[in-house]
PDB file of C-alpha atoms in Angstrom:
ATOM      1  CA  MET A   1     -21.661-118.597 127.477  1.00 88.00           C
ATOM      2  CA  THR A   2     -25.435-118.634 126.998  1.00 96.00           C
ATOM      3  CA  HIS A   3     -27.915-116.182 125.510  1.00 98.00           C
ATOM      4  CA  GLN A   4     -29.257-115.311 128.951  1.00 97.00           C
ATOM      5  CA  GLN A   5     -25.791-114.726 130.396  1.00 97.00           C
ATOM      6  CA  ILE A   6     -25.086-112.192 127.652  1.00 97.00           C
ATOM      7  CA  LEU A   7     -28.485-110.520 127.986  1.00 98.00           C
ATOM      8  CA  ASP A   8     -28.063-110.200 131.748  1.00 97.00           C
ATOM      9  CA  LYS A   9     -24.880-108.173 131.168  1.00 97.00           C
ATOM     10  CA  LEU A  10     -26.838-105.491 129.258  1.00 97.00           C
ATOM     11  CA  ALA A  11     -28.731-104.201 132.322  1.00 95.00           C
ATOM     12  CA  ALA A  12     -31.894-103.864 130.222  1.00 97.00           C
ATOM     13  CA  LYS A  13     -34.416-106.212 131.832  1.00 96.00           C
ATOM     14  CA  HIS A  14     -37.611-104.767 130.341  1.00 96.00           C
ATOM     15  CA  LEU A  15     -36.104-104.240 126.900  1.00 98.00           C
ATOM     16  CA  VAL A  16     -34.952-107.867 126.817  1.00 98.00           C
ATOM     17  CA  LYS A  17     -38.329-109.173 128.040  1.00 97.00           C
ATOM     18  CA  SER A  18     -40.238-107.116 125.491  1.00 97.00           C
ATOM     19  CA  ILE A  19     -38.155-108.259 122.506  1.00 98.00           C
ATOM     20  CA  ASP A  20     -38.233-111.849 123.730  1.00 98.00           C
ATOM     21  CA  ASP A  21     -42.040-111.720 124.021  1.00 97.00           C
ATOM     22  CA  ASP A  22     -42.277-110.289 120.503  1.00 98.00           C
ATOM     23  CA  MET A  23     -40.017-112.992 119.071  1.00 98.00           C
ATOM     24  CA  ALA A  24     -41.963-115.755 120.816  1.00 98.00           C
ATOM     25  CA  ARG A  25     -45.226-114.552 119.233  1.00 97.00           C
ATOM     26  CA  LEU A  26     -43.690-114.092 115.801  1.00 98.00           C
ATOM     27  CA  THR A  27     -41.798-117.382 115.831  1.00 98.00           C
ATOM     28  CA  PHE A  28     -44.848-119.334 116.962  1.00 98.00           C
ATOM     29  CA  ASP A  29     -46.848-117.822 114.092  1.00 97.00           C
ATOM     30  CA  ALA A  30     -44.086-118.377 111.510  1.00 98.00           C
ATOM     31  CA  MET A  31     -43.626-122.030 112.523  1.00 97.00           C
ATOM     32  CA  CYS A  32     -47.364-122.598 112.020  1.00 96.00           C
ATOM     33  CA  TYR A  33     -47.015-121.651 108.341  1.00 96.00           C
ATOM     34  CA  GLU A  34     -43.425-122.414 107.311  1.00 96.00           C
ATOM     35  CA  LYS A  35     -41.048-125.319 107.951  1.00 95.00           C
ATOM     36  CA  ASP A  36     -37.976-123.718 106.384  1.00 96.00           C
ATOM     37  CA  THR A  37     -35.977-121.446 108.704  1.00 96.00           C
ATOM     38  CA  GLU A  38     -35.245-118.837 106.017  1.00 97.00           C
ATOM     39  CA  LYS A  39     -38.917-118.622 105.099  1.00 98.00           C
ATOM     40  CA  GLN A  40     -39.784-118.263 108.772  1.00 98.00           C
ATOM     41  CA  LEU A  41     -37.310-115.409 109.105  1.00 98.00           C
ATOM     42  CA  SER A  42     -38.733-113.697 106.019  1.00 98.00           C
ATOM     43  CA  ARG A  43     -42.098-113.585 107.814  1.00 97.00           C
ATOM     44  CA  ILE A  44     -40.663-112.526 111.150  1.00 98.00           C
ATOM     45  CA  LEU A  45     -38.121-109.833 110.308  1.00 98.00           C
ATOM     46  CA  PRO A  46     -40.284-107.226 108.512  1.00 98.00           C
ATOM     47  CA  GLN A  47     -42.869-107.309 111.317  1.00 98.00           C
ATOM     48  CA  LEU A  48     -40.208-107.211 114.030  1.00 98.00           C
ATOM     49  CA  LEU A  49     -38.401-104.256 112.447  1.00 98.00           C
ATOM     50  CA  ASN A  50     -41.625-102.344 111.791  1.00 98.00           C
ATOM     51  CA  ARG A  51     -41.928-102.257 115.570  1.00 98.00           C
ATOM     52  CA  TRP A  52     -38.328-101.844 116.727  1.00 98.00           C
ATOM     53  CA  ASN A  53     -37.308 -99.380 114.033  1.00 98.00           C
ATOM     54  CA  CYS A  54     -39.406 -96.966 116.091  1.00 98.00           C
ATOM     55  CA  ILE A  55     -36.384 -97.019 118.414  1.00 98.00           C
ATOM     56  CA  LEU A  56     -33.580 -97.469 115.913  1.00 98.00           C
ATOM     57  CA  ASN A  57     -34.699 -94.649 113.582  1.00 97.00           C
ATOM     58  CA  ALA A  58     -35.979 -92.191 116.198  1.00 97.00           C
ATOM     59  CA  ASP A  59     -34.138 -88.894 116.699  1.00 95.00           C
ATOM     60  CA  GLU A  60     -35.284 -88.461 120.301  1.00 95.00           C
ATOM     61  CA  ILE A  61     -33.914 -91.814 121.558  1.00 97.00           C
ATOM     62  CA  SER A  62     -30.451 -91.919 123.133  1.00 97.00           C
ATOM     63  CA  ASN A  63     -27.724 -93.595 121.122  1.00 97.00           C
ATOM     64  CA  ASN A  64     -26.888 -95.941 124.006  1.00 97.00           C
ATOM     65  CA  TYR A  65     -30.461 -97.262 124.100  1.00 97.00           C
ATOM     66  CA  LYS A  66     -30.364 -97.776 120.324  1.00 98.00           C
ATOM     67  CA  GLN A  67     -27.124 -99.764 120.629  1.00 98.00           C
ATOM     68  CA  LYS A  68     -28.561-101.934 123.392  1.00 98.00           C
ATOM     69  CA  THR A  69     -31.675-102.508 121.278  1.00 98.00           C
ATOM     70  CA  ILE A  70     -29.812-103.711 118.181  1.00 98.00           C
ATOM     71  CA  LEU A  71     -27.613-105.944 120.349  1.00 98.00           C
ATOM     72  CA  VAL A  72     -30.640-107.502 122.074  1.00 98.00           C
ATOM     73  CA  LEU A  73     -32.342-108.031 118.703  1.00 98.00           C
ATOM     74  CA  SER A  74     -29.296-109.897 117.421  1.00 98.00           C
ATOM     75  CA  ILE A  75     -29.001-112.130 120.492  1.00 98.00           C
ATOM     76  CA  ILE A  76     -32.727-112.892 120.711  1.00 98.00           C
ATOM     77  CA  LEU A  77     -32.861-113.768 117.010  1.00 98.00           C
ATOM     78  CA  HIS A  78     -29.947-116.148 117.625  1.00 98.00           C
ATOM     79  CA  LYS A  79     -31.754-117.630 120.645  1.00 98.00           C
ATOM     80  CA  TYR A  80     -34.759-118.479 118.461  1.00 98.00           C
ATOM     81  CA  GLY A  81     -32.595-120.060 115.773  1.00 98.00           C
ATOM     82  CA  PHE A  82     -32.223-117.165 113.312  1.00 98.00           C
ATOM     83  CA  LYS A  83     -29.546-114.796 112.112  1.00 97.00           C
ATOM     84  CA  ASP A  84     -29.507-111.687 109.983  1.00 98.00           C
ATOM     85  CA  ASP A  85     -26.111-110.509 108.737  1.00 97.00           C
ATOM     86  CA  THR A  86     -27.095-106.824 108.711  1.00 98.00           C
ATOM     87  CA  ILE A  87     -28.367-106.898 112.290  1.00 98.00           C
ATOM     88  CA  ASN A  88     -25.351-108.932 113.435  1.00 98.00           C
ATOM     89  CA  LYS A  89     -22.906-106.431 111.918  1.00 98.00           C
ATOM     90  CA  LYS A  90     -24.694-103.561 113.662  1.00 98.00           C
ATOM     91  CA  ALA A  91     -24.716-105.550 116.910  1.00 98.00           C
ATOM     92  CA  ILE A  92     -20.948-106.075 116.767  1.00 98.00           C
ATOM     93  CA  ASP A  93     -20.484-102.351 116.130  1.00 98.00           C
ATOM     94  CA  ALA A  94     -22.832-101.683 119.062  1.00 98.00           C
ATOM     95  CA  ILE A  95     -20.559-103.654 121.398  1.00 98.00           C
ATOM     96  CA  ASP A  96     -17.631-101.391 120.487  1.00 98.00           C
ATOM     97  CA  LEU A  97     -19.728 -98.241 120.879  1.00 97.00           C
ATOM     98  CA  LEU A  98     -21.090 -99.292 124.275  1.00 97.00           C
ATOM     99  CA  ASN A  99     -17.545-100.045 125.449  1.00 97.00           C
ATOM    100  CA  LYS A 100     -16.267 -96.730 124.109  1.00 97.00           C
ATOM    101  CA  GLU A 101     -18.938 -94.893 126.103  1.00 96.00           C
ATOM    102  CA  VAL A 102     -18.281 -97.114 129.166  1.00 96.00           C
ATOM    103  CA  VAL A 103     -21.999 -97.856 129.393  1.00 95.00           C
ATOM    104  CA  LEU A 104     -21.793-101.381 130.790  1.00 96.00           C
ATOM    105  CA  SER A 105     -19.711-103.331 133.278  1.00 96.00           C
ATOM    106  CA  ASP A 106     -16.058-104.332 133.227  1.00 97.00           C
ATOM    107  CA  ASP A 107     -17.223-107.910 132.810  1.00 96.00           C
ATOM    108  CA  PHE A 108     -19.048-106.984 129.597  1.00 97.00           C
ATOM    109  CA  PHE A 109     -15.879-105.305 128.339  1.00 97.00           C
ATOM    110  CA  ARG A 110     -13.749-108.352 129.156  1.00 97.00           C
ATOM    111  CA  LYS A 111     -16.202-110.729 127.467  1.00 97.00           C
ATOM    112  CA  SER A 112     -16.777-108.538 124.398  1.00 98.00           C
ATOM    113  CA  GLU A 113     -14.791-110.638 121.932  1.00 97.00           C
ATOM    114  CA  ASP A 114     -16.491-113.805 123.168  1.00 98.00           C
ATOM    115  CA  ILE A 115     -19.883-112.147 122.707  1.00 98.00           C
ATOM    116  CA  LYS A 116     -18.985-111.136 119.153  1.00 98.00           C
ATOM    117  CA  GLN A 117     -18.006-114.695 118.313  1.00 98.00           C
ATOM    118  CA  PHE A 118     -21.221-115.957 119.893  1.00 98.00           C
ATOM    119  CA  ILE A 119     -23.286-113.580 117.726  1.00 97.00           C
ATOM    120  CA  ILE A 120     -21.753-114.793 114.453  1.00 97.00           C
ATOM    121  CA  SER A 121     -21.850-118.479 115.424  1.00 98.00           C
ATOM    122  CA  PRO A 122     -24.478-120.609 113.623  1.00 97.00           C
ATOM    123  CA  PRO A 123     -27.742-120.573 115.616  1.00 98.00           C
ATOM    124  CA  ILE A 124     -29.590-123.791 116.432  1.00 97.00           C
ATOM    125  CA  SER A 125     -33.101-123.934 114.980  1.00 96.00           C
ATOM    126  CA  LEU A 126     -35.927-124.646 117.371  1.00 97.00           C
ATOM    127  CA  LYS A 127     -37.409-128.125 117.191  1.00 94.00           C
ATOM    128  CA  ARG A 128     -40.819-127.035 118.445  1.00 96.00           C
ATOM    129  CA  LYS A 129     -42.873-123.874 118.695  1.00 97.00           C
ATOM    130  CA  PRO A 130     -42.034-121.560 121.604  1.00 97.00           C
ATOM    131  CA  SER A 131     -44.588-120.836 124.298  1.00 96.00           C
ATOM    132  CA  ILE A 132     -46.636-117.709 123.728  1.00 93.00           C
ATOM    133  CA  PRO A 133     -46.092-115.269 126.607  1.00 92.00           C
ATOM    134  CA  GLU A 134     -48.864-114.598 129.089  1.00 92.00           C
ATOM    135  CA  SER A 135     -51.060-111.709 127.992  1.00 94.00           C
ATOM    136  CA  ILE A 136     -51.267-108.658 130.236  1.00 95.00           C
ATOM    137  CA  THR A 137     -51.663-104.958 129.572  1.00 97.00           C
ATOM    138  CA  PHE A 138     -50.872-101.817 131.534  1.00 97.00           C
ATOM    139  CA  TYR A 139     -53.204 -99.672 129.395  1.00 98.00           C
ATOM    140  CA  ARG A 140     -56.576 -98.628 130.743  1.00 98.00           C
ATOM    141  CA  LYS A 141     -60.068 -97.777 129.576  1.00 98.00           C
ATOM    142  CA  GLY A 142     -60.201 -94.193 128.311  1.00 98.00           C
ATOM    143  CA  ASP A 143     -56.583 -94.078 127.109  1.00 98.00           C
ATOM    144  CA  VAL A 144     -55.988 -92.447 123.735  1.00 98.00           C
ATOM    145  CA  ILE A 145     -52.847 -93.774 122.062  1.00 98.00           C
ATOM    146  CA  SER A 146     -50.713 -93.181 118.996  1.00 98.00           C
ATOM    147  CA  ILE A 147     -49.432 -96.162 117.000  1.00 98.00           C
ATOM    148  CA  GLN A 148     -46.512 -95.734 114.594  1.00 98.00           C
ATOM    149  CA  LEU A 149     -46.262 -97.858 111.465  1.00 98.00           C
ATOM    150  CA  GLU A 150     -43.265 -97.025 109.291  1.00 96.00           C
ATOM    151  CA  ASN A 151     -43.397 -93.231 108.761  1.00 95.00           C
ATOM    152  CA  HIS A 152     -47.029 -92.628 109.721  1.00 98.00           C
ATOM    153  CA  PHE A 153     -48.960 -92.379 112.966  1.00 98.00           C
ATOM    154  CA  TYR A 154     -52.485 -93.577 113.771  1.00 98.00           C
ATOM    155  CA  ALA A 155     -54.579 -92.873 116.859  1.00 98.00           C
ATOM    156  CA  ALA A 156     -56.938 -95.144 118.756  1.00 98.00           C
ATOM    157  CA  TYR A 157     -59.316 -94.965 121.712  1.00 98.00           C
ATOM    158  CA  ILE A 158     -59.355 -97.794 124.275  1.00 98.00           C
ATOM    159  CA  HIS A 159     -62.949 -98.728 125.097  1.00 98.00           C
ATOM    160  CA  LEU A 160     -62.294-101.466 127.642  1.00 98.00           C
ATOM    161  CA  ILE A 161     -59.784-103.979 128.966  1.00 98.00           C
ATOM    162  CA  THR A 162     -60.693-107.648 128.560  1.00 96.00           C
ATOM    163  CA  ARG A 163     -60.961-110.090 131.471  1.00 89.00           C
ATOM    164  CA  MET A 164     -58.165-109.753 134.018  1.00 91.00           C
ATOM    165  CA  ASN A 165     -56.142-107.015 132.297  1.00 95.00           C
ATOM    166  CA  GLU A 166     -55.377-109.219 129.294  1.00 96.00           C
ATOM    167  CA  SER A 167     -55.788-106.915 126.309  1.00 97.00           C
ATOM    168  CA  PRO A 168     -57.166-103.475 125.393  1.00 98.00           C
ATOM    169  CA  VAL A 169     -60.105-103.176 122.993  1.00 98.00           C
ATOM    170  CA  LEU A 170     -59.478-100.189 120.739  1.00 98.00           C
ATOM    171  CA  GLU A 171     -61.133 -98.233 117.965  1.00 98.00           C
ATOM    172  CA  PHE A 172     -59.246 -96.039 115.497  1.00 98.00           C
ATOM    173  CA  TYR A 173     -59.758 -92.360 114.863  1.00 98.00           C
ATOM    174  CA  ASN A 174     -60.220 -91.473 111.192  1.00 97.00           C
ATOM    175  CA  GLY A 175     -56.887 -89.791 110.608  1.00 97.00           C
ATOM    176  CA  VAL A 176     -53.340 -90.445 109.397  1.00 98.00           C
ATOM    177  CA  PHE A 177     -50.519 -88.248 110.702  1.00 98.00           C
ATOM    178  CA  ASP A 178     -46.883 -87.505 109.871  1.00 97.00           C
ATOM    179  CA  LYS A 179     -46.024 -87.093 113.564  1.00 97.00           C
ATOM    180  CA  ILE A 180     -47.543 -88.126 116.880  1.00 98.00           C
ATOM    181  CA  PRO A 181     -50.946 -86.411 116.991  1.00 98.00           C
ATOM    182  CA  THR A 182     -52.020 -84.233 119.885  1.00 98.00           C
ATOM    183  CA  TRP A 183     -55.364 -84.427 121.636  1.00 98.00           C
ATOM    184  CA  ASP A 184     -56.367 -81.231 119.791  1.00 98.00           C
ATOM    185  CA  ASP A 185     -55.748 -83.077 116.515  1.00 98.00           C
ATOM    186  CA  LEU A 186     -58.094 -85.885 117.573  1.00 98.00           C
ATOM    187  CA  LYS A 187     -60.883 -84.554 119.736  1.00 95.00           C
ATOM    188  CA  ASP A 188     -63.151 -83.632 116.810  1.00 95.00           C
ATOM    189  CA  LEU A 189     -62.384 -86.669 114.632  1.00 97.00           C
ATOM    190  CA  SER A 190     -64.906 -89.442 114.052  1.00 97.00           C
ATOM    191  CA  ALA A 191     -64.154 -93.154 114.282  1.00 97.00           C
ATOM    192  CA  LYS A 192     -62.671 -95.106 111.386  1.00 97.00           C
ATOM    193  CA  GLY A 193     -64.820 -97.982 110.191  1.00 95.00           C
ATOM    194  CA  GLU A 194     -64.001-100.970 108.011  1.00 94.00           C
ATOM    195  CA  PHE A 195     -65.469-101.384 104.543  1.00 91.00           C
ATOM    196  CA  TYR A 196     -66.928-104.821 103.829  1.00 89.00           C
ATOM    197  CA  ASN A 197     -67.269-106.460 100.422  1.00 86.00           C
ATOM    198  CA  SER A 198     -70.852-105.212 100.317  1.00 87.00           C
ATOM    199  CA  GLY A 199     -69.548-101.642 100.340  1.00 88.00           C
ATOM    200  CA  ILE A 200     -70.960-100.993 103.817  1.00 92.00           C
ATOM    201  CA  GLU A 201     -68.658 -99.294 106.352  1.00 92.00           C
ATOM    202  CA  ARG A 202     -69.121-100.732 109.837  1.00 94.00           C
ATOM    203  CA  ILE A 203     -67.986 -99.900 113.359  1.00 95.00           C
ATOM    204  CA  THR A 204     -64.737-101.796 113.893  1.00 96.00           C
ATOM    205  CA  ARG A 205     -62.913-102.550 117.140  1.00 97.00           C
ATOM    206  CA  PHE A 206     -59.939-104.769 117.951  1.00 98.00           C
ATOM    207  CA  SER A 207     -58.802-106.625 121.048  1.00 98.00           C
ATOM    208  CA  VAL A 208     -55.006-106.464 120.764  1.00 98.00           C
ATOM    209  CA  TYR A 209     -52.951-109.092 122.599  1.00 96.00           C
ATOM    210  CA  GLY A 210     -49.315-108.159 123.221  1.00 95.00           C
ATOM    211  CA  LEU A 211     -50.067-104.448 123.679  1.00 96.00           C
ATOM    212  CA  LYS A 212     -48.474-104.478 127.100  1.00 95.00           C
ATOM    213  CA  TYR A 213     -45.946-101.913 128.264  1.00 95.00           C
ATOM    214  CA  LEU A 214     -46.725 -98.304 129.167  1.00 95.00           C
ATOM    215  CA  PRO A 215     -44.483 -96.584 128.257  1.00 95.00           C
ATOM    216  CA  ASP A 216     -43.778 -98.835 125.310  1.00 97.00           C
ATOM    217  CA  THR A 217     -40.193-100.138 125.289  1.00 97.00           C
ATOM    218  CA  ALA A 218     -40.224-100.092 121.457  1.00 98.00           C
ATOM    219  CA  ASN A 219     -41.381 -96.444 121.251  1.00 98.00           C
ATOM    220  CA  GLN A 220     -44.104 -97.552 118.815  1.00 98.00           C
ATOM    221  CA  ILE A 221     -47.053 -96.796 121.092  1.00 98.00           C
ATOM    222  CA  GLN A 222     -47.413 -93.406 122.774  1.00 98.00           C
ATOM    223  CA  LEU A 223     -50.016 -92.339 125.316  1.00 98.00           C
ATOM    224  CA  ILE A 224     -51.642 -89.131 124.096  1.00 98.00           C
ATOM    225  CA  LYS A 225     -54.245 -88.642 126.824  1.00 98.00           C
ATOM    226  CA  ALA A 226     -55.679 -90.703 129.690  1.00 98.00           C
ATOM    227  CA  CYS A 227     -59.137 -90.828 131.267  1.00 98.00           C
ATOM    228  CA  VAL A 228     -60.992 -89.655 128.156  1.00 98.00           C
ATOM    229  CA  ASP A 229     -64.703 -90.212 128.767  1.00 96.00           C
ATOM    230  CA  ASN A 230     -65.964 -89.723 125.215  1.00 95.00           C
ATOM    231  CA  PRO A 231     -64.924 -92.200 122.488  1.00 96.00           C
ATOM    232  CA  PRO A 232     -64.810 -91.077 118.861  1.00 97.00           C
ATOM    233  CA  VAL A 233     -68.299 -90.714 117.400  1.00 95.00           C
ATOM    234  CA  ASN A 234     -69.253 -92.900 114.474  1.00 91.00           C
ATOM    235  CA  PRO A 235     -72.154 -91.279 112.587  1.00 89.00           C
ATOM    236  CA  GLY A 236     -72.952 -93.056 109.357  1.00 88.00           C
ATOM    237  CA  LEU A 237     -71.249 -96.297 110.365  1.00 94.00           C
ATOM    238  CA  LYS A 238     -73.394 -99.411 110.493  1.00 93.00           C
ATOM    239  CA  GLU A 239     -73.421-101.759 113.469  1.00 92.00           C
ATOM    240  CA  SER A 240     -70.348-103.929 113.894  1.00 91.00           C
ATOM    241  CA  VAL A 241     -70.250-107.635 113.127  1.00 87.00           C
ATOM    242  CA  GLY A 242     -69.558-108.976 116.619  1.00 89.00           C
ATOM    243  CA  ALA A 243     -68.189-106.995 119.540  1.00 92.00           C
ATOM    244  CA  TYR A 244     -64.570-106.904 118.338  1.00 96.00           C
ATOM    245  CA  SER A 245     -61.905-108.816 116.408  1.00 96.00           C
ATOM    246  CA  VAL A 246     -59.169-110.580 118.409  1.00 97.00           C
ATOM    247  CA  ILE A 247     -55.675-109.951 117.017  1.00 97.00           C
ATOM    248  CA  ASN A 248     -52.124-109.582 118.312  1.00 96.00           C
ATOM    249  CA  LEU A 249     -49.734-106.635 118.198  1.00 96.00           C
ATOM    250  CA  PHE A 250     -48.195-107.793 114.915  1.00 97.00           C
ATOM    251  CA  LYS A 251     -51.445-108.595 113.152  1.00 97.00           C
ATOM    252  CA  LEU A 252     -52.291-104.979 113.989  1.00 97.00           C
ATOM    253  CA  GLN A 253     -49.778-103.902 111.331  1.00 98.00           C
ATOM    254  CA  SER A 254     -51.720-105.522 108.500  1.00 97.00           C
ATOM    255  CA  VAL A 255     -55.014-104.349 110.034  1.00 97.00           C
ATOM    256  CA  ILE A 256     -53.833-100.733 109.930  1.00 98.00           C
ATOM    257  CA  THR A 257     -52.597-101.122 106.355  1.00 97.00           C
ATOM    258  CA  LYS A 258     -55.957-102.544 105.245  1.00 95.00           C
ATOM    259  CA  LEU A 259     -58.075-100.104 107.257  1.00 96.00           C
ATOM    260  CA  PHE A 260     -56.335 -96.978 105.979  1.00 95.00           C
ATOM    261  CA  LYS A 261     -55.450 -98.034 102.429  1.00 87.00           C
TER     262      LYS A 261
END
């Protein structure tokens, strides 16, 4: 039995692809900085869960989708040479819950004990960095989106899409919310700038690679409004240094933390 054979039984093509893409980006980055597998995992897991906890901890998401998500996380971690005992325990419980609800095929039911043993088996560490997935986005110029990070929500306006639909260039609204904001919450807000060491606050925009699916399979990104002609105004902000900063979806977490500290 292989990772892909198990994943194919889950009937969750886009969920699997999205988590696999995320793990490829995170693993590539971790292997650039750390040689030890445990140290790599300590870099990967907090960022991965900041994103996928938007599914696992959400009230509005079906329990079956949550169980599939935790199971895919466990198998994909194993595929990339990692294991987390907490996630693996939840994944084994998820197999029983999915079978109880008769969510998947008879073949999945028959292979359940084999899958459990596969999950707890020692993973094989990668010998070289994985390939970074091709960048593409389904977002468009004029989209206003909400981004969840832990228990807060941040909103951003998409100014343009780079090259051949590779990544959206976004600018944040100056607001922090306890729930997904509405357009009425945002339409009168100004843009959020970044403070430099000089004390000057400048216009700040980010080209975000890995911001792909619409709707987002991880429930982290929500479309608030499309085809908005007017970006947030930025009175008082000085000119930006360069057109925009190039980051990926996971670097965005630290960017948000720094920008809104």
